[in-house]
């Protein structure tokens, strides 16, 4: 059965709890479909907006006004760890698949970004990039980029692979002042940024949307650094949510209302956010696309979340209420829950019950606590420090059984082949030696560049790899040839045995027929045909003698 759930976290405002069971509960897991009910709760947590991240096995909650993250294990239903950090954590986002091991991105009050590898404990830090605290984090669906925003009205775009790389960045790239500097900065807002989201596309045409206290929402092509469109809103937006098909987005206002901004409202041939002629022309959303709460329950919208099918919008409010909005009808539907504390974060859990053919093969059972002694900061990263540490290990569990290699698998590209091999295959060792030779020659270069000396007789790693694979292919071909010869011999032996068996059966039938014919003729001779019978008996005996001699000859030859 399909079930749909969501997670809500609250900011403890020290108000009196209406229910004794809600005491000290900071995180609620609600089952939304098919029946609405609370399934699990976690205590001792209080979070500000954008300070909650979830995976299939864990929940990460950055505590308000503290440099502490509470890690909750969803499988065991308890608090797994309390992780302290050098400064206050003001935003969180998970980089990676929901059902696999990932990386936790943290925004700090000092304007820095921390990347924590959950399965290794490695912690990477950037220098201060924002003038104020990082309050918003958004991750690209391809997991190659993420965006940070701050009340300083600027948005930074970061490359994840560059930040996590072990190799020394190229010194010939003039566009990067530091390996831990952002790719680009988007600075068009005139006031503090309150919300930041990205679309669902993994292509280069994906968009990002930012909301600000200047009552605007900007749509960005963040990979190219281009402002696509500007929307002028009637109130200050505090939260954003985007349609699952990127057809529209929703803004939650400080007066408790929500606004639908439909990209396809105008029936023109050109898409309004991709039309170059409309980039400099701001747009104001339609009045009928703004939905209001009843006056007695109105409260600022601190968080928004859209359902899996895009038909229902959930909103978390400052007064502790969670409301449902009917997207198809364009109006407020009903109240779902009352938590009695400000609902600062809502996270939809992917529906359970679907068959996932591309599920992750690794799972995180327990997170590895970050190693602060190995935390790298900004431009102080040297080539030696960027290398892989001797203590760098990955702690994870296979989600499914390991498929051992068969004769149809290609051993040169099969991870299973290497994992189940009694030792490291020779082609991998040759490739590793070639790469080590490249790194050693690069470090010995007096110019400090990564180029080769002309007088060094060292093969390039690509050529060495091809040679290693060629040797492996030849060995495999010889093994296959020997196996084919053995199969051919076995087939010839089986076919010869079958031929001998058929010949023996045929000779046996002939012998039986001749013996029956001889008995019949002897019987006839006894009745009155003695001379003829004698001749026939002699002939029968001669045939039997010839048959037996041929049988003995055939048996001896076999």
Coordinates of C-alpha atoms in Angstrom, one line a residue:
X1 CA 0.0 0.0 0.0
X2 CA 1.3 3.5 -0.9
X3 CA 1.8 5.8 2.1
X4 CA 2.8 9.4 2.1
X5 CA 4.3 11.2 5.1
X6 CA 6.1 14.4 6.1
X7 CA 8.3 15.6 8.9
X8 CA 7.7 18.8 10.8
X9 CA 10.1 20.5 13.2
X10 CA 9.3 23.3 15.6
X11 CA 10.9 26.2 17.4
X12 CA 10.3 26.0 21.1
X13 CA 8.8 29.3 22.2
X14 CA 8.3 28.2 25.8
X15 CA 4.5 28.3 25.4
X16 CA 2.4 26.0 27.5
X17 CA 1.7 22.7 25.7
X18 CA -1.9 21.9 25.2
X19 CA -1.2 18.1 25.3
X20 CA 1.1 16.5 27.9
X21 CA 2.4 14.1 25.3
X22 CA 3.8 17.0 23.3
X23 CA 6.2 18.0 26.1
X24 CA 9.7 18.4 24.8
X25 CA 8.8 17.0 21.4
X26 CA 10.6 18.9 18.7
X27 CA 10.2 16.7 15.6
X28 CA 7.0 15.0 14.4
X29 CA 6.6 12.5 11.6
X30 CA 3.0 12.6 10.2
X31 CA 1.5 10.0 8.0
X32 CA -0.5 12.1 5.5
X33 CA -1.9 9.4 3.2
X34 CA -4.1 7.3 3.4
X35 CA -5.0 8.3 7.0
X36 CA -3.7 11.4 8.8
X37 CA -2.0 10.5 12.1
X38 CA 1.3 11.0 14.0
X39 CA 3.5 8.0 13.5
X40 CA 6.8 9.0 15.3
X41 CA 8.1 11.8 17.5
X42 CA 11.6 12.9 18.6
X43 CA 12.2 15.0 21.7
X44 CA 14.8 17.6 22.7
X45 CA 15.0 19.6 19.6
X46 CA 14.2 23.2 18.6
X47 CA 15.0 24.4 15.1
X48 CA 14.8 27.7 13.2
X49 CA 13.8 27.7 9.5
X50 CA 16.0 25.8 7.0
X51 CA 17.7 23.9 9.8
X52 CA 16.3 20.4 9.1
X53 CA 17.6 17.7 6.7
X54 CA 16.4 14.1 6.3
X55 CA 17.5 10.9 4.7
X56 CA 16.0 7.5 4.6
X57 CA 17.8 6.5 7.8
X58 CA 18.5 9.7 9.7
X59 CA 17.1 13.1 10.7
X60 CA 19.6 16.1 11.2
X61 CA 18.4 19.1 13.2
X62 CA 20.5 22.1 13.9
X63 CA 19.6 23.6 17.2
X64 CA 18.5 27.2 17.5
X65 CA 21.2 29.6 18.6
X66 CA 23.7 26.7 19.2
X67 CA 26.6 25.1 17.4
X68 CA 25.0 21.7 17.8
X69 CA 23.3 19.2 15.5
X70 CA 21.1 16.5 16.9
X71 CA 21.2 13.3 14.8
X72 CA 18.2 11.0 15.1
X73 CA 18.1 7.4 13.8
X74 CA 14.8 6.7 12.1
X75 CA 15.1 3.0 12.1
X76 CA 15.8 2.7 15.9
X77 CA 13.6 5.7 16.8
X78 CA 16.1 7.4 19.1
X79 CA 18.7 10.1 19.2
X80 CA 21.9 8.7 17.8
X81 CA 24.4 11.5 18.5
X82 CA 24.9 15.1 19.5
X83 CA 27.5 16.7 17.2
X84 CA 29.1 20.0 18.3
X85 CA 30.6 22.5 15.9
X86 CA 33.0 25.5 16.3
X87 CA 30.2 28.0 15.6
X88 CA 26.5 28.3 15.4
X89 CA 24.8 26.4 12.6
X90 CA 22.1 28.5 10.9
X91 CA 21.1 26.3 7.9
X92 CA 21.3 22.6 6.7
X93 CA 20.9 20.7 3.5
X94 CA 21.6 17.1 2.5
X95 CA 23.7 16.5 -0.6
X96 CA 23.1 13.1 -2.2
X97 CA 20.3 10.6 -2.7
X98 CA 17.6 10.3 -0.1
X99 CA 18.1 6.5 0.1
X100 CA 21.9 6.5 0.1
X101 CA 24.9 7.9 2.0
X102 CA 25.4 11.6 1.6
X103 CA 27.1 14.8 2.6
X104 CA 25.6 17.3 5.0
X105 CA 26.1 21.0 4.1
X106 CA 26.0 23.4 7.0
X107 CA 25.8 27.2 6.9
X108 CA 27.2 29.0 9.9
X109 CA 26.6 32.3 11.7
X110 CA 30.1 33.4 10.6
X111 CA 29.2 33.2 6.9
X112 CA 31.1 29.9 6.2
X113 CA 30.1 26.6 4.7
X114 CA 31.0 23.3 6.2
X115 CA 30.7 20.0 4.3
X116 CA 30.5 16.9 6.5
X117 CA 30.9 13.5 4.8
X118 CA 28.6 11.3 6.9
X119 CA 30.2 8.0 6.1
X120 CA 33.9 9.1 6.6
X121 CA 33.8 11.9 9.1
X122 CA 35.8 14.2 6.8
X123 CA 35.0 17.9 7.4
X124 CA 35.8 20.5 4.8
X125 CA 35.3 24.2 5.5
X126 CA 35.3 27.3 3.3
X127 CA 36.5 30.7 4.3
X128 CA 34.0 33.4 5.2
X129 CA 32.0 34.1 2.1
X130 CA 29.0 36.0 3.4
X131 CA 29.0 39.1 5.5
X132 CA 26.2 37.7 7.7
X133 CA 24.9 34.3 8.7
X134 CA 24.0 31.8 6.0
X135 CA 20.2 31.3 6.5
X136 CA 19.3 29.4 3.3
X137 CA 20.9 26.4 1.5
X138 CA 19.6 24.8 -1.7
X139 CA 21.2 21.8 -3.5
X140 CA 21.2 21.2 -7.2
X141 CA 19.4 17.9 -8.2
X142 CA 22.5 16.7 -10.0
X143 CA 24.5 17.0 -6.7
X144 CA 27.2 19.1 -8.5
X145 CA 26.3 22.5 -7.2
X146 CA 24.6 24.1 -4.2
X147 CA 23.6 27.7 -3.4
X148 CA 23.8 29.7 -0.2
X149 CA 22.0 32.9 0.7
X150 CA 22.2 35.4 3.6
X151 CA 20.6 38.5 4.9
X152 CA 23.5 40.4 3.2
X153 CA 21.3 40.1 0.0
X154 CA 23.8 37.9 -1.9
X155 CA 23.6 34.4 -3.3
X156 CA 26.7 32.3 -3.9
X157 CA 26.9 29.3 -6.2
X158 CA 29.4 26.5 -5.2
X159 CA 30.9 23.5 -7.0
X160 CA 30.7 20.5 -4.7
X161 CA 33.3 18.4 -6.6
X162 CA 35.8 21.2 -6.2
X163 CA 35.3 21.7 -2.5
X164 CA 35.6 17.9 -1.9
X165 CA 38.5 17.2 -4.3
X166 CA 41.6 15.7 -2.9
X167 CA 43.8 17.0 -5.7
X168 CA 45.5 20.4 -5.9
X169 CA 43.4 22.8 -8.0
X170 CA 45.0 24.0 -11.2
X171 CA 47.0 27.2 -10.8
X172 CA 46.3 28.1 -14.4
X173 CA 42.6 28.9 -13.7
X174 CA 42.5 32.7 -13.4
X175 CA 38.7 32.7 -12.7
X176 CA 39.2 31.1 -9.2
X177 CA 41.0 33.1 -6.5
X178 CA 40.8 30.1 -4.2
X179 CA 39.9 26.5 -4.5
X180 CA 37.2 27.1 -1.8
X181 CA 35.8 30.2 -3.4
X182 CA 32.3 30.3 -4.9
X183 CA 31.9 29.9 -8.7
X184 CA 29.8 33.1 -8.9
X185 CA 27.8 35.5 -6.9
X186 CA 24.2 36.6 -7.6
X187 CA 23.5 40.0 -6.1
X188 CA 20.3 41.7 -7.3
X189 CA 18.2 41.7 -4.2
X190 CA 18.1 44.9 -2.1
X191 CA 17.2 43.4 1.2
X192 CA 17.7 40.2 3.3
X193 CA 17.0 37.0 1.5
X194 CA 14.3 34.9 3.3
X195 CA 14.0 31.7 1.1
X196 CA 15.9 29.9 -1.6
X197 CA 14.9 26.8 -3.7
X198 CA 16.0 25.0 -6.9
X199 CA 14.0 23.2 -9.6
X200 CA 13.9 19.5 -10.1
X201 CA 15.8 19.2 -13.4
X202 CA 19.3 17.7 -13.5
X203 CA 20.0 19.4 -16.8
X204 CA 21.9 22.6 -17.4
X205 CA 18.5 24.5 -17.8
X206 CA 17.5 24.1 -14.1
X207 CA 16.4 27.2 -12.3
X208 CA 16.7 28.7 -8.8
X209 CA 14.2 31.0 -7.1
X210 CA 15.0 33.4 -4.3
X211 CA 12.7 35.5 -2.1
X212 CA 13.6 38.6 -0.2
X213 CA 12.3 41.2 2.2
X214 CA 12.2 43.7 -0.7
X215 CA 8.9 41.9 -1.7
X216 CA 10.4 40.3 -4.8
X217 CA 11.0 36.8 -6.1
X218 CA 13.8 36.3 -8.6
X219 CA 14.2 33.4 -11.0
X220 CA 17.8 32.5 -11.9
X221 CA 19.8 30.5 -14.3
X222 CA 22.3 29.9 -11.6
X223 CA 24.8 27.9 -13.7
X224 CA 25.2 30.8 -16.1
X225 CA 24.6 33.5 -13.5
X226 CA 21.7 35.1 -15.5
X227 CA 18.6 36.7 -14.0
X228 CA 15.7 35.3 -15.9
X229 CA 12.7 37.1 -14.4
X230 CA 11.5 39.3 -11.6
X231 CA 8.2 38.9 -9.7
X232 CA 6.9 41.8 -7.6
X233 CA 4.8 40.5 -4.7
X234 CA 2.2 42.3 -2.6
X235 CA 3.7 41.1 0.8
X236 CA 7.0 39.9 2.2
X237 CA 7.6 36.3 1.3
X238 CA 9.0 34.1 4.1
X239 CA 9.0 30.7 2.5
X240 CA 8.9 29.1 -1.0
X241 CA 7.9 25.7 -2.6
X242 CA 8.1 24.7 -6.2
X243 CA 5.8 22.4 -8.2
X244 CA 7.1 18.9 -8.9
X245 CA 7.1 19.6 -12.6
X246 CA 8.6 23.1 -12.3
X247 CA 5.4 24.6 -13.7
X248 CA 4.9 27.1 -10.9
X249 CA 6.0 28.0 -7.4
X250 CA 4.3 29.1 -4.2
X251 CA 5.2 31.8 -1.8
X252 CA 4.1 32.0 1.9
X253 CA 3.5 35.6 3.2
X254 CA 3.9 37.2 6.6
X255 CA 0.2 37.7 6.9
X256 CA -0.6 33.9 6.6
X257 CA -1.7 33.9 3.0
X258 CA -0.1 31.9 0.1
X259 CA 0.5 33.0 -3.5
X260 CA 0.6 30.8 -6.6
X261 CA 3.0 32.1 -9.3
X262 CA 2.2 30.2 -12.5
X263 CA 4.9 30.2 -15.2
X264 CA 2.3 29.1 -17.8
X265 CA -0.5 31.5 -16.9
X266 CA 0.1 33.7 -20.0
X267 CA -0.9 31.7 -23.1
X268 CA 2.0 33.1 -25.2
X269 CA 4.2 31.0 -27.4
X270 CA 7.4 32.0 -25.5
X271 CA 7.9 30.9 -21.9
X272 CA 7.9 34.1 -19.8
X273 CA 11.0 33.2 -17.7
X274 CA 13.0 32.2 -20.8
X275 CA 11.9 35.1 -23.1
X276 CA 14.9 37.5 -23.3
X277 CA 12.6 40.5 -24.0
X278 CA 10.8 40.0 -20.7
X279 CA 13.9 39.8 -18.4
X280 CA 13.9 43.5 -17.7
X281 CA 10.1 43.7 -17.3
X282 CA 8.9 42.7 -13.7
X283 CA 5.7 40.8 -13.4
X284 CA 3.0 41.0 -10.7
X285 CA 1.1 37.8 -10.0
X286 CA -2.7 37.6 -10.4
X287 CA -4.8 38.6 -7.4
X288 CA -7.1 35.6 -7.8
X289 CA -4.0 33.3 -7.3
X290 CA -3.6 34.5 -3.7
X291 CA -5.2 32.3 -1.1
X292 CA -6.2 33.4 2.4
X293 CA -6.7 31.7 5.7
X294 CA -9.7 32.5 8.0
X295 CA -9.0 35.6 10.0
X296 CA -9.0 33.8 13.4
X297 CA -6.2 31.4 12.4
X298 CA -4.0 33.6 10.3
X299 CA -0.3 33.6 11.1
X300 CA 3.0 34.1 9.2
X301 CA 3.9 31.1 6.9
X302 CA 7.3 29.9 8.1
X303 CA 7.5 26.8 5.9
X304 CA 5.9 25.4 2.8
X305 CA 5.9 21.9 1.2
X306 CA 4.2 20.4 -1.8
X307 CA 2.8 16.8 -2.0
X308 CA 4.3 14.2 -4.3
X309 CA 1.6 14.6 -7.0
X310 CA 1.5 18.4 -6.7
X311 CA -2.2 18.6 -5.8
X312 CA -1.8 19.6 -2.1
X313 CA 0.2 22.4 -0.5
X314 CA 1.2 22.2 3.2
X315 CA 2.0 25.3 5.2
X316 CA 3.5 25.5 8.7
X317 CA 2.7 28.7 10.7
X318 CA 4.1 30.7 13.5
X319 CA 1.1 29.8 15.8
X320 CA 1.9 26.1 15.5
X321 CA -0.7 25.1 13.0
X322 CA -0.3 23.1 9.8
X323 CA -2.8 23.8 7.1
X324 CA -3.7 22.1 3.8
X325 CA -4.4 24.1 0.6
X326 CA -6.2 22.6 -2.4
X327 CA -4.1 23.5 -5.4
X328 CA -6.7 22.4 -8.0
X329 CA -9.5 24.5 -6.5
X330 CA -7.1 27.3 -5.5
X331 CA -8.2 27.8 -2.0
X332 CA -7.7 26.9 1.7
X333 CA -8.9 23.3 2.5
X334 CA -8.5 22.5 6.2
X335 CA -6.3 22.4 9.3
X336 CA -4.2 19.3 9.6
X337 CA -2.5 19.6 13.0
X338 CA -1.9 22.0 15.9
X339 CA 1.6 21.5 17.5
X340 CA 1.4 24.6 19.8
X341 CA 4.9 25.7 18.7
X342 CA 6.1 27.5 15.6
X343 CA 6.3 25.1 12.7
X344 CA 9.6 26.2 11.2
X345 CA 10.4 23.3 8.8
X346 CA 8.3 20.9 6.7
X347 CA 9.9 18.1 4.7
X348 CA 7.9 15.7 2.5
X349 CA 9.1 12.0 2.6
X350 CA 9.0 10.2 -0.8
X351 CA 6.0 7.9 -1.0
X352 CA 6.6 4.4 0.3
X353 CA 5.3 1.4 -1.6
X354 CA 6.8 2.1 -5.0
X355 CA 9.2 -0.4 -6.6
X356 CA 12.6 1.4 -7.0
X357 CA 14.7 -0.2 -9.7
X358 CA 17.5 2.2 -9.2
X359 CA 17.7 2.2 -5.4
X360 CA 21.0 3.0 -3.8
X361 CA 23.3 0.0 -3.1
X362 CA 24.7 1.6 0.1
X363 CA 23.1 2.6 3.3
X364 CA 24.3 4.6 6.3
X365 CA 23.7 2.7 9.6
X366 CA 25.5 5.1 11.9
X367 CA 27.0 8.5 11.0
X368 CA 30.7 9.0 11.5
X369 CA 31.4 12.0 13.7
X370 CA 33.3 14.8 12.0
X371 CA 37.1 15.0 12.5
X372 CA 37.8 18.6 13.4
X373 CA 41.6 18.2 13.3
X374 CA 41.4 17.6 9.6
X375 CA 39.2 20.5 8.8
X376 CA 40.7 22.6 6.0
X377 CA 40.1 26.3 5.8
X378 CA 40.3 28.3 2.6
X379 CA 43.5 29.4 1.1
X380 CA 45.7 27.6 3.7
X381 CA 45.2 24.3 1.8
X382 CA 48.5 23.1 0.5
X383 CA 49.1 20.3 -1.9
X384 CA 50.2 17.9 0.9
X385 CA 47.0 18.7 2.9
X386 CA 44.8 18.1 -0.1
X387 CA 46.0 14.4 -0.3
X388 CA 44.0 11.5 0.9
X389 CA 44.6 10.9 4.6
X390 CA 45.8 7.5 5.8
X391 CA 42.8 7.3 8.1
X392 CA 40.3 8.0 5.4
X393 CA 37.8 5.1 5.6
X394 CA 34.2 4.7 4.5
X395 CA 31.7 3.1 6.9
X396 CA 28.5 1.9 5.1
X397 CA 26.4 -1.2 4.5
X398 CA 25.3 -2.8 1.3
X399 CA 21.6 -2.5 1.0
X400 CA 21.3 -5.6 -1.2
X401 CA 23.3 -8.8 -1.7
X402 CA 26.5 -8.5 -3.7
X403 CA 26.1 -10.0 -7.2
X404 CA 29.2 -12.1 -7.8
X405 CA 30.6 -11.8 -11.4
X406 CA 29.7 -14.4 -14.0
X407 CA 31.2 -15.2 -17.4
X408 CA 29.1 -12.6 -19.1
X409 CA 30.4 -9.7 -16.9
X410 CA 33.2 -7.5 -18.1
X411 CA 35.9 -7.8 -15.3
X412 CA 37.6 -4.6 -16.4
X413 CA 34.6 -2.4 -15.4
X414 CA 32.9 -4.6 -12.8
X415 CA 33.2 -3.4 -9.2
X416 CA 31.8 -6.8 -8.1
X417 CA 34.7 -8.5 -9.8
X418 CA 37.3 -6.5 -7.9
X419 CA 35.4 -6.9 -4.6
X420 CA 35.2 -10.6 -4.8
X421 CA 38.7 -11.1 -6.3
X422 CA 41.2 -13.0 -4.1
X423 CA 43.6 -10.1 -4.7
X424 CA 43.8 -6.8 -6.6
X425 CA 43.7 -7.5 -10.4
X426 CA 46.9 -6.8 -12.2
X427 CA 45.4 -4.1 -14.4
X428 CA 44.3 -2.1 -11.4
X429 CA 47.8 -2.3 -9.9
X430 CA 49.4 -1.2 -13.2
X431 CA 46.9 1.7 -13.4
X432 CA 47.7 2.7 -9.8
X433 CA 51.5 2.6 -10.4
X434 CA 51.0 4.8 -13.5
X435 CA 49.1 7.4 -11.5
X436 CA 51.6 7.4 -8.7
X437 CA 54.4 7.9 -11.2
X438 CA 52.5 10.9 -12.6
X439 CA 52.0 12.5 -9.1
X440 CA 55.6 11.9 -8.1
X441 CA 56.9 13.5 -11.3
X442 CA 54.6 16.4 -10.9
X443 CA 55.8 17.1 -7.4
X444 CA 59.5 16.9 -8.5
X445 CA 58.9 19.5 -11.3
X446 CA 60.9 22.7 -10.4
X447 CA 58.2 24.9 -11.9
X448 CA 55.5 23.4 -9.7
X449 CA 53.2 22.7 -12.6
X450 CA 51.5 19.4 -13.4
X451 CA 53.3 18.9 -16.7
X452 CA 55.9 16.3 -17.5
X453 CA 59.7 16.8 -17.9
X454 CA 60.8 16.2 -21.4
X455 CA 63.6 14.0 -20.3
X456 CA 61.5 11.7 -18.1
X457 CA 60.8 8.4 -19.5
X458 CA 57.5 7.9 -17.8
X459 CA 54.4 6.7 -19.6
X460 CA 51.2 8.7 -19.3
X461 CA 48.6 7.0 -17.1
X462 CA 46.2 6.6 -20.0
X463 CA 48.7 4.6 -22.1
X464 CA 49.7 2.5 -19.1
X465 CA 46.1 1.7 -18.4
X466 CA 45.4 0.7 -21.9
X467 CA 48.5 -1.6 -21.9
X468 CA 47.4 -3.2 -18.6
X469 CA 43.9 -3.8 -20.0
X470 CA 45.4 -5.2 -23.2
X471 CA 47.5 -7.7 -21.2
X472 CA 44.4 -8.7 -19.2
X473 CA 42.4 -9.2 -22.3
X474 CA 45.1 -11.4 -23.8
X475 CA 45.2 -13.6 -20.7
X476 CA 41.5 -13.8 -20.7
X477 CA 41.5 -14.8 -24.4
X478 CA 44.0 -17.5 -23.8
X479 CA 41.9 -18.9 -20.9
X480 CA 38.8 -18.8 -23.1
X481 CA 40.7 -20.6 -25.9
X482 CA 41.8 -23.4 -23.6
X483 CA 38.3 -23.7 -22.3
X484 CA 36.9 -24.0 -25.8
X485 CA 39.4 -26.8 -26.7
X486 CA 38.4 -28.7 -23.6
X487 CA 34.8 -28.4 -24.5
X488 CA 35.4 -29.6 -28.0
X489 CA 37.2 -32.7 -26.8
X490 CA 34.4 -33.4 -24.4
X491 CA 31.9 -33.0 -27.2
X492 CA 33.8 -35.4 -29.5
X493 CA 34.0 -38.0 -26.8
X494 CA 30.3 -37.9 -26.0
X495 CA 29.4 -38.0 -29.7
X496 CA 31.7 -41.1 -30.3
X497 CA 30.1 -42.9 -27.4
X498 CA 26.7 -42.3 -28.8
X499 CA 27.8 -43.6 -32.3
X500 CA 29.2 -46.8 -30.8
X501 CA 26.1 -47.3 -28.8
X502 CA 23.9 -47.0 -31.9
X503 CA 26.0 -49.5 -33.9
X504 CA 25.9 -52.0 -31.1
X505 CA 22.1 -51.8 -31.0
X506 CA 21.9 -52.2 -34.8
X507 CA 24.2 -55.3 -34.7
X508 CA 22.2 -56.8 -31.9
X509 CA 18.9 -56.4 -33.8
X510 CA 20.5 -58.1 -36.9
X511 CA 21.8 -61.0 -34.7
X512 CA 18.3 -61.6 -33.2
X513 CA 16.6 -61.5 -36.6
X514 CA 19.1 -64.1 -38.1
X515 CA 18.7 -66.3 -35.1
X516 CA 14.9 -66.3 -35.4
X517 CA 15.2 -67.0 -39.2
X518 CA 17.5 -69.9 -38.5
X519 CA 15.2 -71.5 -35.9
X520 CA 12.3 -71.2 -38.4
X521 CA 14.2 -72.9 -41.2
X522 CA 15.4 -75.7 -38.9
X523 CA 11.8 -76.3 -37.9
X524 CA 10.8 -76.5 -41.6
X525 CA 13.6 -79.0 -42.3
X526 CA 12.4 -81.3 -39.6
X527 CA 9.0 -81.5 -41.3
X528 CA 10.4 -82.9 -44.6
X529 CA 13.0 -80.6 -46.1
X530 CA 16.1 -82.1 -44.6
X531 CA 18.6 -81.4 -47.4
X532 CA 17.5 -77.8 -47.8
X533 CA 17.4 -77.3 -44.1
X534 CA 20.9 -78.7 -43.7
X535 CA 22.1 -76.2 -46.2
X536 CA 20.3 -73.4 -44.5
X537 CA 21.6 -74.4 -41.1
X538 CA 25.1 -74.3 -42.4
X539 CA 24.4 -70.9 -43.9
X540 CA 22.9 -69.6 -40.7
X541 CA 25.8 -70.9 -38.7
X542 CA 28.2 -69.2 -41.1
X543 CA 26.3 -65.8 -40.8
X544 CA 26.3 -66.1 -37.0
X545 CA 30.0 -66.7 -37.0
X546 CA 30.6 -63.7 -39.3
X547 CA 28.3 -61.5 -37.2
X548 CA 30.1 -62.5 -34.0
X549 CA 33.5 -61.9 -35.6
X550 CA 32.4 -58.4 -36.8
X551 CA 31.1 -57.6 -33.3
X552 CA 34.4 -58.7 -31.7
X553 CA 36.3 -56.6 -34.2
X554 CA 34.1 -53.5 -33.5
X555 CA 34.5 -54.0 -29.8
X556 CA 38.2 -54.3 -30.0
X557 CA 38.5 -51.2 -32.2
X558 CA 36.5 -49.1 -29.7

